[in-house]
mmCIF file of C-alpha atoms in Angstrom:
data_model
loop_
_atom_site.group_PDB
_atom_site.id
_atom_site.type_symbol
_atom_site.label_atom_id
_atom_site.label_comp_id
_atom_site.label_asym_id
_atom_site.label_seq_id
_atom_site.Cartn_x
_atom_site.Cartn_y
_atom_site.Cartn_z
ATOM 1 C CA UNK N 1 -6.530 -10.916 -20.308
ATOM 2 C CA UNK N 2 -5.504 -8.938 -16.946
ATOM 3 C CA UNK N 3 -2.376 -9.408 -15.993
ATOM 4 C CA UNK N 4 -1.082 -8.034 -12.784
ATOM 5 C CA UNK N 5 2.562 -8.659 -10.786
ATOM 6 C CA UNK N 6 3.695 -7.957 -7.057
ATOM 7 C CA UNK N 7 5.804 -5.367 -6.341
ATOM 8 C CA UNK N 8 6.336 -5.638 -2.076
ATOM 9 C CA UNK N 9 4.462 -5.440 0.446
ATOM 10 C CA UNK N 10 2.790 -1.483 1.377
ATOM 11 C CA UNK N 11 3.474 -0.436 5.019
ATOM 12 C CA UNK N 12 2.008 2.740 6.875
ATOM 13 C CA UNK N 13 -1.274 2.099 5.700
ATOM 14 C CA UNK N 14 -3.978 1.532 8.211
ATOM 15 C CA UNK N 15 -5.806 -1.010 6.295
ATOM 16 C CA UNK N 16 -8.510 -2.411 9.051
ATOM 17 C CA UNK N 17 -11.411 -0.781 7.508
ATOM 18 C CA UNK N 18 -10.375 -0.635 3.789
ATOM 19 C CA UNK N 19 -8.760 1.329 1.540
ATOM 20 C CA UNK N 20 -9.280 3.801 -1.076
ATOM 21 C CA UNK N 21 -7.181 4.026 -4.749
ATOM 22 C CA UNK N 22 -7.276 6.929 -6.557
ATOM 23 C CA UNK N 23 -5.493 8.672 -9.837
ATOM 24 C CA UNK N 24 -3.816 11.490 -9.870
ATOM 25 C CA UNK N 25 -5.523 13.495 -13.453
ATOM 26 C CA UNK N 26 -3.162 15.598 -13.943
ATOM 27 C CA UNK N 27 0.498 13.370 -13.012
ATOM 28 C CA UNK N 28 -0.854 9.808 -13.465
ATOM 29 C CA UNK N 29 0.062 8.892 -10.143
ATOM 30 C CA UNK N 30 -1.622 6.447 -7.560
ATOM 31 C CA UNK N 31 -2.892 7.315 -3.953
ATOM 32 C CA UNK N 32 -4.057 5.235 -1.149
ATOM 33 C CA UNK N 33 -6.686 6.593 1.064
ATOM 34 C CA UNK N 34 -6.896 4.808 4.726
ATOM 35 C CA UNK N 35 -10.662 5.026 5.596
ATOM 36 C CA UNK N 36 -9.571 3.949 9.132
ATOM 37 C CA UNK N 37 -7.624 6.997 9.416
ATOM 38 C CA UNK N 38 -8.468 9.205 6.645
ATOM 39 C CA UNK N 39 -4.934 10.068 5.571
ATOM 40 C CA UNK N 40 -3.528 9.979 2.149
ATOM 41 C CA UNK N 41 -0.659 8.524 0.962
ATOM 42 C CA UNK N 42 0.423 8.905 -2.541
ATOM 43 C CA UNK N 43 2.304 5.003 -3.773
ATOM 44 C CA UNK N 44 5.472 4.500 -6.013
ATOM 45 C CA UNK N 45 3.762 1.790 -8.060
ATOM 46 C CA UNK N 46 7.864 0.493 -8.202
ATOM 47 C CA UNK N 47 8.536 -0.541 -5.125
ATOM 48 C CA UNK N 48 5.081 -0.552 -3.348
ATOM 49 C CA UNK N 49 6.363 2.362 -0.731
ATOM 50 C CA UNK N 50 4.166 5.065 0.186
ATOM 51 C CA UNK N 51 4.474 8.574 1.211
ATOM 52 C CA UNK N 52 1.826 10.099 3.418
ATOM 53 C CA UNK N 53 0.443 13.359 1.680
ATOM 54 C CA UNK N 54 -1.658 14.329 5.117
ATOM 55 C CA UNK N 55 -5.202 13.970 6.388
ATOM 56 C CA UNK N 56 -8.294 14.760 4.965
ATOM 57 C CA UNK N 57 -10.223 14.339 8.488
ATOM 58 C CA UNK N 58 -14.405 14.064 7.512
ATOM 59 C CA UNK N 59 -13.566 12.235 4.154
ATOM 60 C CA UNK N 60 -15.251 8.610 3.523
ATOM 61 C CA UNK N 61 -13.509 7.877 0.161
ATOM 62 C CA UNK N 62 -11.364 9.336 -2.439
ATOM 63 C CA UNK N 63 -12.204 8.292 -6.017
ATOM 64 C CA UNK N 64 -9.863 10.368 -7.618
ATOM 65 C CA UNK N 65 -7.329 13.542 -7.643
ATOM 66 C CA UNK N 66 -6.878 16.427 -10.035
ATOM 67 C CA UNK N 67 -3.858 18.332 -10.940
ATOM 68 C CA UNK N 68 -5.766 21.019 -10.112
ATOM 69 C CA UNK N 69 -7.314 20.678 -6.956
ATOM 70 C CA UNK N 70 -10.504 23.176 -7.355
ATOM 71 C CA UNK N 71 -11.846 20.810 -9.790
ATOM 72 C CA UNK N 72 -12.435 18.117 -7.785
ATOM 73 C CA UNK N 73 -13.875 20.255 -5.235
ATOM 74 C CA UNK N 74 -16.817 20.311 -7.753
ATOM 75 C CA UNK N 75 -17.928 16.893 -7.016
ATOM 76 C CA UNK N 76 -20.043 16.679 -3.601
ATOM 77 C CA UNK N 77 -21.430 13.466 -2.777
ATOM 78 C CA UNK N 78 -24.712 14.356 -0.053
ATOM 79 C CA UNK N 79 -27.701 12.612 1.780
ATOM 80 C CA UNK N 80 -28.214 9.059 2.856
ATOM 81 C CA UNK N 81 -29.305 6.214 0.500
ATOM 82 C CA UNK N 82 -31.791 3.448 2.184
ATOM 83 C CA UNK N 83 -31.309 -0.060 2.338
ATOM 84 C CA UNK N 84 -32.341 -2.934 -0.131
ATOM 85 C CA UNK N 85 -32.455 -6.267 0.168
ATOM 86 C CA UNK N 86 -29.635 -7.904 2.680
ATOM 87 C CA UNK N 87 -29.109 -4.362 4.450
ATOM 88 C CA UNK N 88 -27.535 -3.202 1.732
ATOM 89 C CA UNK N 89 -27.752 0.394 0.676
ATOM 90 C CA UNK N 90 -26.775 1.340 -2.709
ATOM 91 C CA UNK N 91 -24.407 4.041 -3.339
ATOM 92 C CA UNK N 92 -23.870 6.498 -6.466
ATOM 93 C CA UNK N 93 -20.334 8.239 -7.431
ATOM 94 C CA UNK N 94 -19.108 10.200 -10.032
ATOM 95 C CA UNK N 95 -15.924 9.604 -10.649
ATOM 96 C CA UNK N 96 -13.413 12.180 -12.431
ATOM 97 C CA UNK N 97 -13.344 16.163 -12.388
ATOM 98 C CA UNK N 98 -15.831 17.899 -14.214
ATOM 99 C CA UNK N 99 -13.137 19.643 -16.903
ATOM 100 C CA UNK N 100 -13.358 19.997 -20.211
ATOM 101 C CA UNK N 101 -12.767 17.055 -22.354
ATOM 102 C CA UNK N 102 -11.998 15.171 -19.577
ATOM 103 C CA UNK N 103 -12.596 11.454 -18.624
ATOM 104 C CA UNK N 104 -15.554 10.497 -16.216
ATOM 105 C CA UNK N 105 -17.919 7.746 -15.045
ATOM 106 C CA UNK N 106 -21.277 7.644 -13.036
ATOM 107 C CA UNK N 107 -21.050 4.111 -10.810
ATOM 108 C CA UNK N 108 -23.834 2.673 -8.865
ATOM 109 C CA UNK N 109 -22.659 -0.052 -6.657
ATOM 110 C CA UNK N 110 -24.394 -2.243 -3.537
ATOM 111 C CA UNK N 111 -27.851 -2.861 -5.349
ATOM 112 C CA UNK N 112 -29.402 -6.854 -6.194
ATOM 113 C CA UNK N 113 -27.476 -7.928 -9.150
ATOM 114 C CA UNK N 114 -29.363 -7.975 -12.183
ATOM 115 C CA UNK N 115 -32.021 -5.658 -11.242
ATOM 116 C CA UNK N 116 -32.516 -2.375 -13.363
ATOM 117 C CA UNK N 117 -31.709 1.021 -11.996
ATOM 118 C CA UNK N 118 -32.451 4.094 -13.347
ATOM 119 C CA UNK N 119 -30.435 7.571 -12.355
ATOM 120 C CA UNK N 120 -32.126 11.209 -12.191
ATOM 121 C CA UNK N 121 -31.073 14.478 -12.934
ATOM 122 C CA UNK N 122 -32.029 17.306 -10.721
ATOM 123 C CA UNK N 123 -31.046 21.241 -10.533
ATOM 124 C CA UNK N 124 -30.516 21.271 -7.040
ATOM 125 C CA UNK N 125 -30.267 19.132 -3.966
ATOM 126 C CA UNK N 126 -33.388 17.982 -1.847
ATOM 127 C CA UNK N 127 -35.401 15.844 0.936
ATOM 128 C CA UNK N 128 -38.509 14.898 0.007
ATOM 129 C CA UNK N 129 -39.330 11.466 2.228
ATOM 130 C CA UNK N 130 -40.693 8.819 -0.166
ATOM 131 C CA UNK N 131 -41.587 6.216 2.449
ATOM 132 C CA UNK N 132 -39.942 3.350 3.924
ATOM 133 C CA UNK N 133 -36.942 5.613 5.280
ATOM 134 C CA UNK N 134 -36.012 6.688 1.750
ATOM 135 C CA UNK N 135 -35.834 10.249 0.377
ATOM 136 C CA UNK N 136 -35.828 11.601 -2.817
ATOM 137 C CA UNK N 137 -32.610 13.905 -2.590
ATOM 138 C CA UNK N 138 -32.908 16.204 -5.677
ATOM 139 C CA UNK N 139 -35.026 18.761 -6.784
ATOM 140 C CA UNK N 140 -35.938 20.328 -9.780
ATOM 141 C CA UNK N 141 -35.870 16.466 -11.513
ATOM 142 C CA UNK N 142 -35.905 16.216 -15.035
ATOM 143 C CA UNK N 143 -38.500 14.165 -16.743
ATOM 144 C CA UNK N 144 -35.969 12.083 -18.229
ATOM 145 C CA UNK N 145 -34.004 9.688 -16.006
ATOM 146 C CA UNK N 146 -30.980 6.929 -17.762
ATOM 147 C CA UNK N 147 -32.355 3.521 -17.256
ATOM 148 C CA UNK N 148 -29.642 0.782 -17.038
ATOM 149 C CA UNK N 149 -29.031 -3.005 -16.176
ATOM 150 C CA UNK N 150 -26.813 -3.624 -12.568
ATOM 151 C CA UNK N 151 -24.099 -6.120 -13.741
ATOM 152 C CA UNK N 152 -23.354 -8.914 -10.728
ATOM 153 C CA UNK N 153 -25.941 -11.419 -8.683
ATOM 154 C CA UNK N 154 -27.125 -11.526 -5.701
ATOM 155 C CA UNK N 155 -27.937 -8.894 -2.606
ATOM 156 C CA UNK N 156 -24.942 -5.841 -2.254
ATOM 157 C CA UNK N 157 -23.215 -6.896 -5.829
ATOM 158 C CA UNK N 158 -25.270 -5.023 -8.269
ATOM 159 C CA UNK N 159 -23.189 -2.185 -9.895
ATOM 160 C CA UNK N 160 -22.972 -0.671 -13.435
ATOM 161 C CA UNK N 161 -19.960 1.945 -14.697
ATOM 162 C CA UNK N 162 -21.336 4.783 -17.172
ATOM 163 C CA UNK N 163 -18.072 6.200 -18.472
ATOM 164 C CA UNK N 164 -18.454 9.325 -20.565
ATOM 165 C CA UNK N 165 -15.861 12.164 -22.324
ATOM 166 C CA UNK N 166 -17.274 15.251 -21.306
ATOM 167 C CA UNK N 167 -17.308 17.753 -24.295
ATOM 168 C CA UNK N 168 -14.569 20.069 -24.969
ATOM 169 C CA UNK N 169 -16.811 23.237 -23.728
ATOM 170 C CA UNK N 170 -18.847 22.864 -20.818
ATOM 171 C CA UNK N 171 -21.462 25.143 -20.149
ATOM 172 C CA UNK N 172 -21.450 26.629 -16.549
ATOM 173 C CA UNK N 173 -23.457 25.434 -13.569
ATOM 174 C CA UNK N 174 -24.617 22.652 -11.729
ATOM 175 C CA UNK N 175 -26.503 19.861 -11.899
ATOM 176 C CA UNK N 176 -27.570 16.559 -9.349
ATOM 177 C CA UNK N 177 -28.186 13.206 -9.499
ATOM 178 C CA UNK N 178 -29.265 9.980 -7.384
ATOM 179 C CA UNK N 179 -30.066 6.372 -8.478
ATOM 180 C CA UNK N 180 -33.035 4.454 -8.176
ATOM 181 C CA UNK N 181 -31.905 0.243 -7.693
ATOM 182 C CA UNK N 182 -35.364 -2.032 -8.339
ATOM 183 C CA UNK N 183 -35.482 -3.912 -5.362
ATOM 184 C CA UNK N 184 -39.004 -6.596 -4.675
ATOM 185 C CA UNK N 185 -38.218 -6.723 -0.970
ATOM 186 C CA UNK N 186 -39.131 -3.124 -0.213
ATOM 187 C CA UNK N 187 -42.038 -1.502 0.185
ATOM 188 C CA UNK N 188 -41.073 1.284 -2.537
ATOM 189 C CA UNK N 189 -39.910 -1.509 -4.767
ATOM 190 C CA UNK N 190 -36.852 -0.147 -5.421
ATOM 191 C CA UNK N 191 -33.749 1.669 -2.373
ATOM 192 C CA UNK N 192 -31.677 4.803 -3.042
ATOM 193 C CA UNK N 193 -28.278 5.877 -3.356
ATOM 194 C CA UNK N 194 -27.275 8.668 -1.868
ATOM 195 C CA UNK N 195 -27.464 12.388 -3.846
ATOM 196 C CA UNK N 196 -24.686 13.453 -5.828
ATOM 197 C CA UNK N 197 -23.959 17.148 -6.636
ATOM 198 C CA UNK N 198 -21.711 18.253 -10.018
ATOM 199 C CA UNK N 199 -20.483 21.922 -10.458
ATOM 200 C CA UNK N 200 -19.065 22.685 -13.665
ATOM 201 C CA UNK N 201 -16.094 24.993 -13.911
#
């Protein structure tokens, strides 16, 4: 079972249009991204203070932090998804740094729960308009695209987490992806997330 306990009460944290938590790889510690104000705090789990780190103006979200900052740089989240069923437009993230041995996950999130999604691979990023106000954001796709189940019900609570040890040597370059959510109430039968680039180190 989960078992969770209050520490106080965090102030200095513009919380009015949600927050972001993220993991510090390399020290284990938390952060708190304001998406009202885009500044970062990092949080002493303790006593519940924070300490503002500064502002990373342009930023939507922050799913996580690496000792060494380059590596996250290598994740590049791109392009527009289109909306499902409710409004709701799927997203994609991959979550982690791209190092070697490290620990990652691919997460869809905002499609109809229980629907089937599948994600594609691509060599490089794209726009190629597919109908309905939906593009396909890669290029170069691979034939072969991971087909999974969205977890949830209902409209804008579908979401699956891939997690995945990447192998101790990583070959260089880069690769993209974007997710497909089945969705009966479009025209395409299915919405988009938005692209995702990876470069590996």
């Amino acid at each position: 079972a989960a078992l969770s306990s209050a520490v106080g009460n965090t102030s200095g944290v513009d919380l009015t249009t949600g927050i972001g938590l993220a993991s510090d790889l390399g020290s284990g510690s938390v952060h708190i991204f304001s998406r009202q104000t885009s500044d970062l705090f990092t949080l002493d789990t303790t006593t519940a203070g924070t300490t503002l780190v500064g502002n990373i103006s342009g930023a939507g979200s922050v799913n996580s932090i690496c000792e060494n900052v380059d590596l996250c740089n290598l994740v590049t989240e791109y392009g527009a998804g289109c909306a499902g069923a409710g409004g709701f437009v799927p997203s994609l993230a991959f979550n982690g740094c791209p190092a070697p041995s490290a620990t990652v996950s691919v997460d869809i999130a905002g499609g109809v729960g229980g629907a089937m999604a599948a994600i594609l691979l691509g060599t490089g990023m794209g726009s190629t308009p597919l109908g309905s106000g939906c593009d396909l954001l890669l290029s170069g796709v691979s034939p072969v695209a991971i087909v999974v189940p969205l977890g949830g019900a209902g409209n804008g609570n579908g979401s699956v987490s891939l997690p995945a040890t990447l192998p101790a040597t990583l070959p260089s370059g880069s690769f993209t992806l974007q997710a497909f959510c089945g969705d009966g109430t479009t025209g395409l039968g299915f919405s988009v997330t938005n692209g995702v680039q990876v470069t590996l180190p």
